[in-house]
Amino acid sequence: AQRVTQPEKLLSVFKGAPVELKCNYSYSGSPELFWYVQYSRQRLQLLLRHISRESIKGFTADLNKGETSFHLKKPFAQEEDSAMYYCALSGQGAQKLVFGQGTRLTINP
Amino acid sequence: DGGITQSPKYLFRKEGQNVTLSCEQNLNHDAMYWYRQDPGQGLRLIYYSQIVNDFQKGDIAEGYSVSREKKESFPLTVTSAQKNPTAFYLCASSIRRGGNNEQFFGPGTRLTVL
């Protein structure tokens, strides 16, 4: 069965501090992993995906197959990073996504 | 502003009534999806459709029905059989070609059962 777990419902850090949002998954094959973000009063949108191996808005995420994790990291948090973050998984050849419960990130000034 | 539109933004329903949520896209995407978003539970897939005139149940399809008569449209009906329909409903679409699974989301419809 496919499952995505985000252990932290709420995460609060100060501006300029490093931030890490945790994501663990369960899938027997080779998954495709995503991070989606929902800013206040905006639509849910893709932040980044593991196959792109790119940094978006200073965020990076590395797929660790040994630990079945896809944690989202940013070295220096900014106030505009405050949002709801969802980790999602797509199985091989599948179109549908399985989402985690979400983590609400708050950056304090 | 194109992309995916959902209407209405807010919807109120009396118990025992069916209600239909609209989702339209002009992105020429083949696949469309309906999710339910509840606090602390993330997004849960209700139904999805990969092609016109075909759709599959998601994880929480009971009490819901859909149709996909046109590529651009994927309406969701919340029936009276849905025990806890008050929620925020999100529609999404994605292109199927090239293995690109990025989904684009609509603004959502908040349904409240009175």
Tab-separated table of C-alpha atoms in Angstrom:
chain	number	residue	atom	x	y	z
A	1	ALA	CA	0.000	0.000	0.000
A	2	GLN	CA	1.114	3.547	-0.675
A	3	ARG	CA	1.352	5.837	2.301
A	4	VAL	CA	2.866	9.238	3.039
A	5	THR	CA	3.512	10.395	6.591
A	6	GLN	CA	4.296	13.922	7.699
A	7	PRO	CA	4.918	13.599	11.430
A	8	GLU	CA	4.625	17.295	12.259
A	9	LYS	CA	1.235	18.992	11.928
A	10	LEU	CA	2.717	22.309	13.027
A	11	LEU	CA	6.243	23.667	12.740
A	12	SER	CA	7.370	27.075	13.904
A	13	VAL	CA	10.850	28.556	13.340
A	14	PHE	CA	12.380	31.994	13.479
A	15	LYS	CA	13.287	33.982	10.380
A	16	GLY	CA	16.801	33.162	9.255
A	17	ALA	CA	16.855	29.781	10.960
A	18	PRO	CA	17.103	26.513	9.031
A	19	VAL	CA	13.889	24.630	8.426
A	20	GLU	CA	13.250	20.965	7.705
A	21	LEU	CA	9.823	19.500	6.998
A	22	LYS	CA	9.810	15.742	7.342
A	23	CYS	CA	8.196	13.304	4.945
A	24	ASN	CA	8.362	9.512	5.050
A	25	TYR	CA	6.730	7.199	2.566
A	26	SER	CA	5.792	3.582	2.132
A	27	TYR	CA	5.913	2.104	-1.357
A	28	SER	CA	7.401	-1.116	-2.653
A	29	GLY	CA	8.468	0.161	-6.078
A	30	SER	CA	10.202	3.305	-7.357
A	31	PRO	CA	8.074	6.260	-6.355
A	32	GLU	CA	7.896	9.774	-7.669
A	33	LEU	CA	7.848	12.263	-4.787
A	34	PHE	CA	6.530	15.806	-4.709
A	35	TRP	CA	6.193	18.736	-2.350
A	36	TYR	CA	3.100	20.927	-2.787
A	37	VAL	CA	2.567	24.241	-1.011
A	38	GLN	CA	-0.538	26.249	-0.193
A	39	TYR	CA	0.032	29.874	0.759
A	40	SER	CA	-2.717	31.824	2.488
A	41	ARG	CA	-5.608	32.528	0.087
A	42	GLN	CA	-3.812	30.854	-2.807
A	43	ARG	CA	-4.240	27.580	-4.610
A	44	LEU	CA	-2.335	24.451	-3.830
A	45	GLN	CA	0.663	24.417	-6.163
A	46	LEU	CA	3.675	22.287	-6.911
A	47	LEU	CA	6.838	23.383	-5.120
A	48	LEU	CA	9.256	20.756	-6.336
A	49	ARG	CA	9.598	17.132	-7.401
A	50	HIS	CA	12.476	14.766	-6.771
A	51	ILE	CA	13.181	13.925	-10.402
A	52	SER	CA	13.942	17.563	-11.171
A	53	ARG	CA	16.616	17.785	-8.498
A	54	GLU	CA	16.225	21.554	-8.472
A	55	SER	CA	15.996	24.228	-5.806
A	56	ILE	CA	12.815	26.288	-5.743
A	57	LYS	CA	12.570	29.393	-3.539
A	58	GLY	CA	15.657	28.107	-1.726
A	59	PHE	CA	14.027	24.776	-0.875
A	60	THR	CA	15.577	21.429	-1.716
A	61	ALA	CA	14.493	17.867	-1.100
A	62	ASP	CA	16.482	14.689	-1.557
A	63	LEU	CA	14.930	11.292	-2.001
A	64	ASN	CA	16.527	8.819	0.425
A	65	LYS	CA	15.387	5.372	-0.634
A	66	GLY	CA	17.184	3.679	2.253
A	67	GLU	CA	15.269	5.713	4.818
A	68	THR	CA	12.192	6.086	2.572
A	69	SER	CA	12.232	9.808	3.202
A	70	PHE	CA	11.872	12.993	1.181
A	71	HIS	CA	12.469	15.786	3.669
A	72	LEU	CA	12.128	19.411	2.548
A	73	LYS	CA	14.908	21.743	3.644
A	74	LYS	CA	15.805	25.401	3.491
A	75	PRO	CA	18.919	26.840	5.146
A	76	PHE	CA	17.496	30.270	5.988
A	77	ALA	CA	13.740	30.608	6.479
A	78	GLN	CA	11.897	33.709	5.321
A	79	GLU	CA	8.555	35.047	6.522
A	80	GLU	CA	6.974	34.424	3.113
A	81	ASP	CA	7.653	30.707	3.557
A	82	SER	CA	4.780	30.509	6.021
A	83	ALA	CA	2.292	28.129	4.422
A	84	MET	CA	0.817	24.658	4.447
A	85	TYR	CA	3.127	22.048	2.935
A	86	TYR	CA	2.084	18.662	1.604
A	87	CYS	CA	4.303	15.783	0.619
A	88	ALA	CA	2.867	13.535	-2.094
A	89	LEU	CA	3.749	10.253	-3.771
A	90	SER	CA	2.944	8.800	-7.155
A	91	GLY	CA	3.534	5.123	-7.858
A	92	GLN	CA	5.291	3.847	-10.958
A	93	GLY	CA	3.195	4.549	-14.028
A	94	ALA	CA	0.343	5.874	-11.914
A	95	GLN	CA	-1.338	9.219	-12.359
A	96	LYS	CA	-2.934	9.605	-8.973
A	97	LEU	CA	-1.162	11.111	-5.984
A	98	VAL	CA	-1.217	10.053	-2.357
A	99	PHE	CA	-0.837	13.022	-0.007
A	100	GLY	CA	0.476	13.290	3.504
A	101	GLN	CA	-1.486	15.008	6.257
A	102	GLY	CA	0.323	18.291	5.738
A	103	THR	CA	2.566	20.487	7.895
A	104	ARG	CA	1.692	24.076	8.676
A	105	LEU	CA	4.920	26.057	8.727
A	106	THR	CA	5.031	29.387	10.533
A	107	ILE	CA	8.053	31.652	10.278
A	108	ASN	CA	8.299	34.048	13.194
A	109	PRO	CA	9.918	37.482	12.677
B	1	ASP	CA	-7.246	33.846	-15.705
B	2	GLY	CA	-7.531	30.386	-17.209
B	3	GLY	CA	-6.509	27.057	-15.835
B	4	ILE	CA	-8.924	25.291	-13.553
B	5	THR	CA	-12.093	26.863	-12.248
B	6	GLN	CA	-14.428	25.588	-9.586
B	7	SER	CA	-17.875	26.873	-8.753
B	8	PRO	CA	-19.393	27.875	-6.540
B	9	LYS	CA	-16.835	29.071	-4.014
B	10	TYR	CA	-19.224	28.443	-1.116
B	11	LEU	CA	-22.150	26.049	-1.101
B	12	PHE	CA	-24.748	25.341	1.531
B	13	ARG	CA	-26.928	22.282	1.494
B	14	LYS	CA	-29.680	20.930	3.637
B	15	GLU	CA	-29.416	17.373	4.873
B	16	GLY	CA	-30.912	14.892	2.443
B	17	GLN	CA	-30.188	16.957	-0.659
B	18	ASN	CA	-27.820	16.102	-3.465
B	19	VAL	CA	-25.502	18.857	-4.659
B	20	THR	CA	-23.189	19.130	-7.665
B	21	LEU	CA	-19.821	20.878	-7.639
B	22	SER	CA	-18.484	22.169	-10.917
B	23	CYS	CA	-14.904	21.794	-12.193
B	24	GLU	CA	-13.750	23.064	-15.578
B	25	GLN	CA	-10.278	23.234	-17.132
B	26	ASN	CA	-8.955	24.815	-20.312
B	27	LEU	CA	-5.475	23.306	-20.075
B	28	ASN	CA	-6.257	20.459	-22.479
B	29	HIS	CA	-5.373	18.010	-19.714
B	30	ASP	CA	-6.488	14.419	-20.053
B	31	ALA	CA	-6.690	13.542	-16.363
B	32	MET	CA	-8.869	15.160	-13.712
B	33	TYR	CA	-9.252	14.506	-9.989
B	34	TRP	CA	-11.450	15.316	-7.016
B	35	TYR	CA	-10.029	15.563	-3.505
B	36	ARG	CA	-11.502	16.292	-0.163
B	37	GLN	CA	-9.425	18.386	2.242
B	38	ASP	CA	-10.110	18.105	5.962
B	39	PRO	CA	-7.989	19.645	8.748
B	40	GLY	CA	-5.304	17.228	9.906
B	41	GLN	CA	-6.091	14.670	7.220
B	42	GLY	CA	-4.489	16.157	4.152
B	43	LEU	CA	-6.044	15.561	0.761
B	44	ARG	CA	-7.972	12.382	0.129
B	45	LEU	CA	-8.815	11.230	-3.371
B	46	ILE	CA	-12.522	10.815	-4.111
B	47	TYR	CA	-12.608	10.040	-7.852
B	48	TYR	CA	-10.328	10.471	-10.827
B	49	SER	CA	-10.642	10.277	-14.564
B	50	GLN	CA	-7.801	9.635	-16.994
B	51	ILE	CA	-9.848	10.016	-20.152
B	52	VAL	CA	-13.259	11.118	-21.323
B	53	ASN	CA	-16.105	8.724	-20.475
B	54	ASP	CA	-13.977	6.832	-17.964
B	55	PHE	CA	-13.375	7.323	-14.250
B	56	GLN	CA	-12.201	5.351	-11.225
B	57	LYS	CA	-12.978	5.415	-7.535
B	58	GLY	CA	-10.427	6.885	-5.215
B	59	ASP	CA	-9.965	6.156	-1.538
B	60	ILE	CA	-13.220	7.696	-0.274
B	61	ALA	CA	-15.746	7.383	-3.132
B	62	GLU	CA	-18.744	6.305	-1.046
B	63	GLY	CA	-21.538	8.863	-1.191
B	64	TYR	CA	-20.087	10.634	-4.237
B	65	SER	CA	-20.602	10.320	-7.988
B	66	VAL	CA	-18.923	11.859	-11.038
B	67	SER	CA	-19.225	12.063	-14.796
B	68	ARG	CA	-16.725	12.860	-17.540
B	69	GLU	CA	-18.695	13.584	-20.685
B	70	LYS	CA	-16.320	16.274	-21.883
B	71	LYS	CA	-12.563	16.610	-21.580
B	72	GLU	CA	-12.918	20.041	-19.985
B	73	SER	CA	-15.450	19.148	-17.314
B	74	PHE	CA	-15.522	16.782	-14.328
B	75	PRO	CA	-18.490	17.565	-12.042
B	76	LEU	CA	-18.776	15.960	-8.614
B	77	THR	CA	-22.144	15.139	-7.034
B	78	VAL	CA	-22.289	14.839	-3.275
B	79	THR	CA	-25.257	12.635	-2.548
B	80	SER	CA	-27.377	12.327	0.560
B	81	ALA	CA	-25.595	9.026	1.217
B	82	GLN	CA	-22.391	10.860	2.123
B	83	LYS	CA	-22.418	10.814	5.920
B	84	ASN	CA	-20.113	13.749	6.582
B	85	PRO	CA	-20.116	15.995	3.513
B	86	THR	CA	-19.073	19.273	5.118
B	87	ALA	CA	-15.559	19.855	3.786
B	88	PHE	CA	-13.357	21.743	1.346
B	89	TYR	CA	-13.338	20.130	-2.099
B	90	LEU	CA	-10.466	20.514	-4.533
B	91	CYS	CA	-10.401	19.655	-8.204
B	92	ALA	CA	-7.163	19.078	-10.098
B	93	SER	CA	-5.985	18.119	-13.545
B	94	SER	CA	-2.805	16.777	-15.096
B	95	ILE	CA	-1.375	16.003	-18.488
B	96	ARG	CA	-0.812	12.326	-19.093
B	97	ARG	CA	1.847	12.451	-21.719
B	98	GLY	CA	5.555	12.130	-20.969
B	99	GLY	CA	5.085	10.714	-17.488
B	100	ASN	CA	4.550	14.211	-16.070
B	101	ASN	CA	2.445	13.787	-12.956
B	102	GLU	CA	2.248	17.413	-11.870
B	103	GLN	CA	-1.291	18.230	-10.882
B	104	PHE	CA	-2.782	21.711	-11.175
B	105	PHE	CA	-5.409	22.645	-8.635
B	106	GLY	CA	-8.516	24.756	-8.678
B	107	PRO	CA	-9.418	27.289	-5.977
B	108	GLY	CA	-11.780	24.897	-4.194
B	109	THR	CA	-15.409	24.787	-3.078
B	110	ARG	CA	-16.355	24.866	0.585
B	111	LEU	CA	-19.476	22.803	1.176
B	112	THR	CA	-21.444	23.188	4.376
B	113	VAL	CA	-24.368	20.969	5.262
B	114	LEU	CA	-26.903	22.728	7.441
